[in-house]
Coordinates of C-alpha atoms and ligand atoms in Angstrom, one line a residue:
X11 CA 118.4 100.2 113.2
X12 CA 118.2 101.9 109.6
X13 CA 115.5 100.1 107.6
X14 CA 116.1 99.6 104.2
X15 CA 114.4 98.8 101.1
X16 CA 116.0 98.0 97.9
X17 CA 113.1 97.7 94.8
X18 CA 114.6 95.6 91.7
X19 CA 116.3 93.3 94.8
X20 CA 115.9 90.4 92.7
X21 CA 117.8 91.7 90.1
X22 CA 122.0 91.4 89.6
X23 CA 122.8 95.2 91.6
X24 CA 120.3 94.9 94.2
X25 CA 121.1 91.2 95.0
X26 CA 124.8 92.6 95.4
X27 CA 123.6 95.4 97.6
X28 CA 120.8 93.8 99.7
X29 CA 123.9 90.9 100.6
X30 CA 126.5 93.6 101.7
X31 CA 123.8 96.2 103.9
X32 CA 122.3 93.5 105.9
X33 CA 126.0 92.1 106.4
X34 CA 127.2 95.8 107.4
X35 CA 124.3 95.7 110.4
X36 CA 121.3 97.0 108.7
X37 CA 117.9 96.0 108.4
X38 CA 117.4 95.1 104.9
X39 CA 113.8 94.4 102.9
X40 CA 114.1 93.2 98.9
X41 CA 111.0 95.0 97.4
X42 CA 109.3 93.3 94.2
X43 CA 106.1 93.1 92.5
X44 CA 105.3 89.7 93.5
X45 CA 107.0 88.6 96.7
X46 CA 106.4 84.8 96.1
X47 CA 108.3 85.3 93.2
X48 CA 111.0 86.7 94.6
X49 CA 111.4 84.8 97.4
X50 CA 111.8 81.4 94.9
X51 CA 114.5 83.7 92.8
X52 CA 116.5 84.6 96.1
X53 CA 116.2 81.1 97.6
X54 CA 119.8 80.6 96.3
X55 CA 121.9 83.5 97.6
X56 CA 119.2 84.4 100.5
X57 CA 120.7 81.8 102.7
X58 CA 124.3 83.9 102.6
X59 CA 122.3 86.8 104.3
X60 CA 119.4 85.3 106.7
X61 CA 118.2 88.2 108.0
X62 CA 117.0 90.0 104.3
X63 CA 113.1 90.2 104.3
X64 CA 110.7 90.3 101.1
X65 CA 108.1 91.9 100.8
X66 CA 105.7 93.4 97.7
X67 CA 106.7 97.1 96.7
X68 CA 104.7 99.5 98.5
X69 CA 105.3 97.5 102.2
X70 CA 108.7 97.8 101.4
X71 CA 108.7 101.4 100.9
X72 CA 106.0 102.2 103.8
X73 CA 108.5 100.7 105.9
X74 CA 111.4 101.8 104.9
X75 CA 114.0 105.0 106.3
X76 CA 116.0 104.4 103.4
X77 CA 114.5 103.1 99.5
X78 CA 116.9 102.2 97.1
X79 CA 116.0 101.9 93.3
X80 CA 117.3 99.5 91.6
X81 CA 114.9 98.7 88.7
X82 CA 115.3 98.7 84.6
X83 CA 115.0 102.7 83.7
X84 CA 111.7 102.1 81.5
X85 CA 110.0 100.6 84.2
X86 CA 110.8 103.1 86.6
X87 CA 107.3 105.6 85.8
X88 CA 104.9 103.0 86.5
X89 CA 106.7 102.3 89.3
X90 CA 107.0 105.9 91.1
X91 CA 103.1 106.0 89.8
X92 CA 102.5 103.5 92.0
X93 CA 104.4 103.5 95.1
X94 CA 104.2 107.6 95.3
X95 CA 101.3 107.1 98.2
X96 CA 103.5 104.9 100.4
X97 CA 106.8 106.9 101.0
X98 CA 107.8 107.4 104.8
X99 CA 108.1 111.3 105.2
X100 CA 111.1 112.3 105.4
X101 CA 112.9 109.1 103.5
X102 CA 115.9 108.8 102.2
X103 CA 115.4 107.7 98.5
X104 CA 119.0 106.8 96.5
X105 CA 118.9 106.3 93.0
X106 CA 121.5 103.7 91.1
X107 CA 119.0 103.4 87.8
X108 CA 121.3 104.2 84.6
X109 CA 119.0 105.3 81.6
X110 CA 120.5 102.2 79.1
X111 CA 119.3 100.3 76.6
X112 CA 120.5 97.0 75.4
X113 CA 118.9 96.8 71.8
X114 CA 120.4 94.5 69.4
X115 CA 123.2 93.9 72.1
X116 CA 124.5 97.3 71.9
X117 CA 124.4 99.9 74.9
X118 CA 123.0 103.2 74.4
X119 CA 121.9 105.9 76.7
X120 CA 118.4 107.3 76.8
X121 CA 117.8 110.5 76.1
X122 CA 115.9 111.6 79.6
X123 CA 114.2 115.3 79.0
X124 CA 115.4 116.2 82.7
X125 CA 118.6 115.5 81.9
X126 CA 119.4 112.2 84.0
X127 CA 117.5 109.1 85.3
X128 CA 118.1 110.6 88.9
X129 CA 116.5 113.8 88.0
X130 CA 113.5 112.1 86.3
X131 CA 113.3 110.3 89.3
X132 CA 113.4 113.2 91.5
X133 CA 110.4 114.9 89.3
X134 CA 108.4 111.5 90.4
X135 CA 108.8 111.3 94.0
X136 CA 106.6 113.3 96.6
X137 CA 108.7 116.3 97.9
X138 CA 109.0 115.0 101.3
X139 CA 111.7 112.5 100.4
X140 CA 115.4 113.4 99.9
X141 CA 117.1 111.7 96.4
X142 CA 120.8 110.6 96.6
X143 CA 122.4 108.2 94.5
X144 CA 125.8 105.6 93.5
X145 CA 128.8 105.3 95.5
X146 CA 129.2 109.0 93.6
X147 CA 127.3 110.3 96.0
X148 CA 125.1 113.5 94.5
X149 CA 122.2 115.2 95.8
X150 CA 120.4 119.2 96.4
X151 CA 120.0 118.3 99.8
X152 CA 123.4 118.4 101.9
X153 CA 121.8 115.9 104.7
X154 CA 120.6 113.5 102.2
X155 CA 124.1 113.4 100.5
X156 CA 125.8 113.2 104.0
X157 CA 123.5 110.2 105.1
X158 CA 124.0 108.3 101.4
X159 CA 127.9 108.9 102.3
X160 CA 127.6 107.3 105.8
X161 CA 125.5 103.9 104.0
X162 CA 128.1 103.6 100.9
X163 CA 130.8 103.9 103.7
X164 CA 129.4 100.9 105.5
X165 CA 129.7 98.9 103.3
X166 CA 133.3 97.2 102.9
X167 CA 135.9 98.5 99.2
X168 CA 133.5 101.2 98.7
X169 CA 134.7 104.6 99.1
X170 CA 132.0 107.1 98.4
X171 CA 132.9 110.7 96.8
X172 CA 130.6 113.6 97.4
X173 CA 130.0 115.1 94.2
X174 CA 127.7 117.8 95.0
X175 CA 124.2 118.8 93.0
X176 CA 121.6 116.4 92.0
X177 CA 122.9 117.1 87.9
X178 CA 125.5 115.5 88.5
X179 CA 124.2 112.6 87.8
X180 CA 124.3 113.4 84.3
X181 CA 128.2 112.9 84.5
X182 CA 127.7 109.6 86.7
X183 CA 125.1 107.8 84.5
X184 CA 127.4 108.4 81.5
X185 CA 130.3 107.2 83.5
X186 CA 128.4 103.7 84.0
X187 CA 127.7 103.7 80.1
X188 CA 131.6 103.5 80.2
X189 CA 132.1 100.8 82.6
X190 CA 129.7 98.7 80.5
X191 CA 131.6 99.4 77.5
X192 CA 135.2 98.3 78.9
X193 CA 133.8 95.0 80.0
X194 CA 132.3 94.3 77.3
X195 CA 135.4 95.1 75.3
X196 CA 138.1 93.6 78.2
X197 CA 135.2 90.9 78.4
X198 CA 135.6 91.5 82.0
X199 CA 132.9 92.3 84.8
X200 CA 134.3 94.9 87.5
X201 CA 135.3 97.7 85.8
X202 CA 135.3 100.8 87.9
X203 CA 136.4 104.4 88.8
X204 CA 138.9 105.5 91.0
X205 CA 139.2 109.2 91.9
X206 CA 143.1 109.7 92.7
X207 CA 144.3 112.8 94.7
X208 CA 141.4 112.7 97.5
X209 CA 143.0 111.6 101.0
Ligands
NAP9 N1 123.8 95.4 87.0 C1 124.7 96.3 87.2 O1 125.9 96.1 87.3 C2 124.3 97.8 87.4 C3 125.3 98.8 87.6 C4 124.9 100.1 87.8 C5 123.6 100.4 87.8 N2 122.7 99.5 87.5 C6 121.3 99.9 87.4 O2 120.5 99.2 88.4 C7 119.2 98.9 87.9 C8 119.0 97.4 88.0 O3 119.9 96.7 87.2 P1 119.8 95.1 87.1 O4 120.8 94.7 86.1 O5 119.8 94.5 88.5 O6 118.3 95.0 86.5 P2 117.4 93.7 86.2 O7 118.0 92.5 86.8 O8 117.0 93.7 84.8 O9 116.0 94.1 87.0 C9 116.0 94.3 88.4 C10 114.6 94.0 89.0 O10 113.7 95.1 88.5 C11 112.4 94.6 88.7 N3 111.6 94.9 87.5 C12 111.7 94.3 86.2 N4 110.7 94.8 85.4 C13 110.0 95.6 86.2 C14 108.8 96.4 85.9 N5 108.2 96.3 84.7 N6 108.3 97.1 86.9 C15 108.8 97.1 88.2 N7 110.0 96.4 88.5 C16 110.5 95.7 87.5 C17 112.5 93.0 88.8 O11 112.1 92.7 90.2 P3 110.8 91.9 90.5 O12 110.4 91.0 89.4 O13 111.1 91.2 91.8 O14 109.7 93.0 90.7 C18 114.0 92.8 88.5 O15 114.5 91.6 89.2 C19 119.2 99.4 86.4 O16 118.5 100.7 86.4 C20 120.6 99.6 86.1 O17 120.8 100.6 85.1 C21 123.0 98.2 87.3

C-alpha cells in the first residue's frame, strides 16, 4: 500500500487531503513538528478517518513513498534544512505550497528568485526524490508526473491535468493567487479551475 506523508497535516489543505487519501485506500501519516500537538488539533476530524497516523516530521518522511508539502511558504527553508537527511530514495515529493502573503489582510505573491515555490522547493530537496505538485499536475520527471496523476485521480471530483515542466508552476501558483481573490470578493470558499475541451 502507498505510504503517504502530508507535512502542514494539521493545517486547513492537508486536513482536507489526509481525510480524502486514507478514504481512497492509502496509508496516510500527518507530519508536524510536535506530534502531541497535533494529535489534540486533529482529535476533532481524526475520528472521520481512523486509520490517519501522526507522527513528528522526519518519521513521517523516512517512512513515506509519497511526501506531500503542505506548509506556510516562509517556513518551508527551515523545514527542507531539516528533513533533507530523512527522504526515502527514490520518493515521490508533490508540492501544493503557494508563495502568499496575507499582510494587512491583503494577498500578495512572493517574489521567489527560482521563479516558483515548487522550484525553490525542488533546489532544496536531495536529488534522489522526484517533485510534482496540485491537481495541475507539473513535473521534469514524466514518472513522477504520471504517479502524482494516478494519486489526484484517486481521490473522488478531482480531475488532474498534466501540464508538463516543473515551471509551470509559475502559472499554477498565480492561478491560486486568483482563487483567493474571487472568494474573497464572492465571499465564497471553493473557487476553482476548470479546463474545458480535454475528454
Ligand atoms: N488552504 C488552502 O485552501 C490552500 C490552497 C492551495 C494551496 N495551499 C497551500 O498549502 C499550504 C498550507 O496551507 P494552510 O492554509 O493549510 O496552512 P496553515 O494552516 O497556516 O499551516 C499548515 C501547517 O504548517 C505547519 N507549520 C506552521 N508553521 C510552521 C513552521 N514554522 N515550520 C514548519 N511547519 C510549520 C503547521 O503544522 P504543525 O504545527 O503540526 O507542524 C500548520 O498546521 C500553504 O503553502 C498554502 O499556500 C493552501
Amino acid at each position: 500500500m502507498t505510504s503517504v506523508a502530508i507535512l502542514g497535516g494539521t493545517g486547513q489543505q492537508g486536513r482536507a487531503l489526509a481525510q480524502r487519501l486514507q478514504h481512497a485506500g492509502l496509508r496516510v501519516t500527518i507530519g508536524s513538528r510536535d506530534p502531541g500537538r497535533a494529535r489534540a488539533a486533529v482529535a476533532a476530524w481524526i475520528a472521520l478517518a481512523p486509520a490517519v497516523e501522526v507522527a513528528d516530521n522526519a518519521a513521517a518522511v523516512a517512512q513515506a513513498d509519497v511526501t506531500m508539502l503542505a506548509v506556510p511558504f516562509t517556513f518551508v527553508d527551515p523545514l527542507l534544512e531539516e528533513l533533507r537527511p530523512h527522504f526515502k530514495v527514490g520518493s515521490l515529493v508533490v508540492d501544493l505550497i503557494v508563495p502568499v502573503t496575507f499582510a494587512g489582510g491583503k494577498i500578495a505573491m512572493v517574489e521567489v528568485a527560482e521563479g516558483s515555490a515548487a522550484e525553490h522547493v525542488r533546489a532544496r530537496l536531495p536529488a534522489s526524490v522526484r517533485l510534482d505538485c496540485d491537481e495541475f499536475v507539473c513535473g521534469d520527471s514524466d514518472a513522477a508526473r504520471a504517479e502524482a496523476v494516478a494519486l489526484v485521480a484517486l481521490l473522488p471530483g478531482l480531475r488532474p491535468v498534466d501540464v508538463g515542466a516543473l515551471s509551470r508552476a509559475r502559472s499554477i501558483e498565480h492561478l491560486t493567487a486568483l482563487a483567493i481573490a474571487i472568494n474573497r470578493r464572492y465571499k465564497i470558499h471553493d473557487a476553482r479551475f476548470r479546463v474545458v475541451g480535454l475528454t
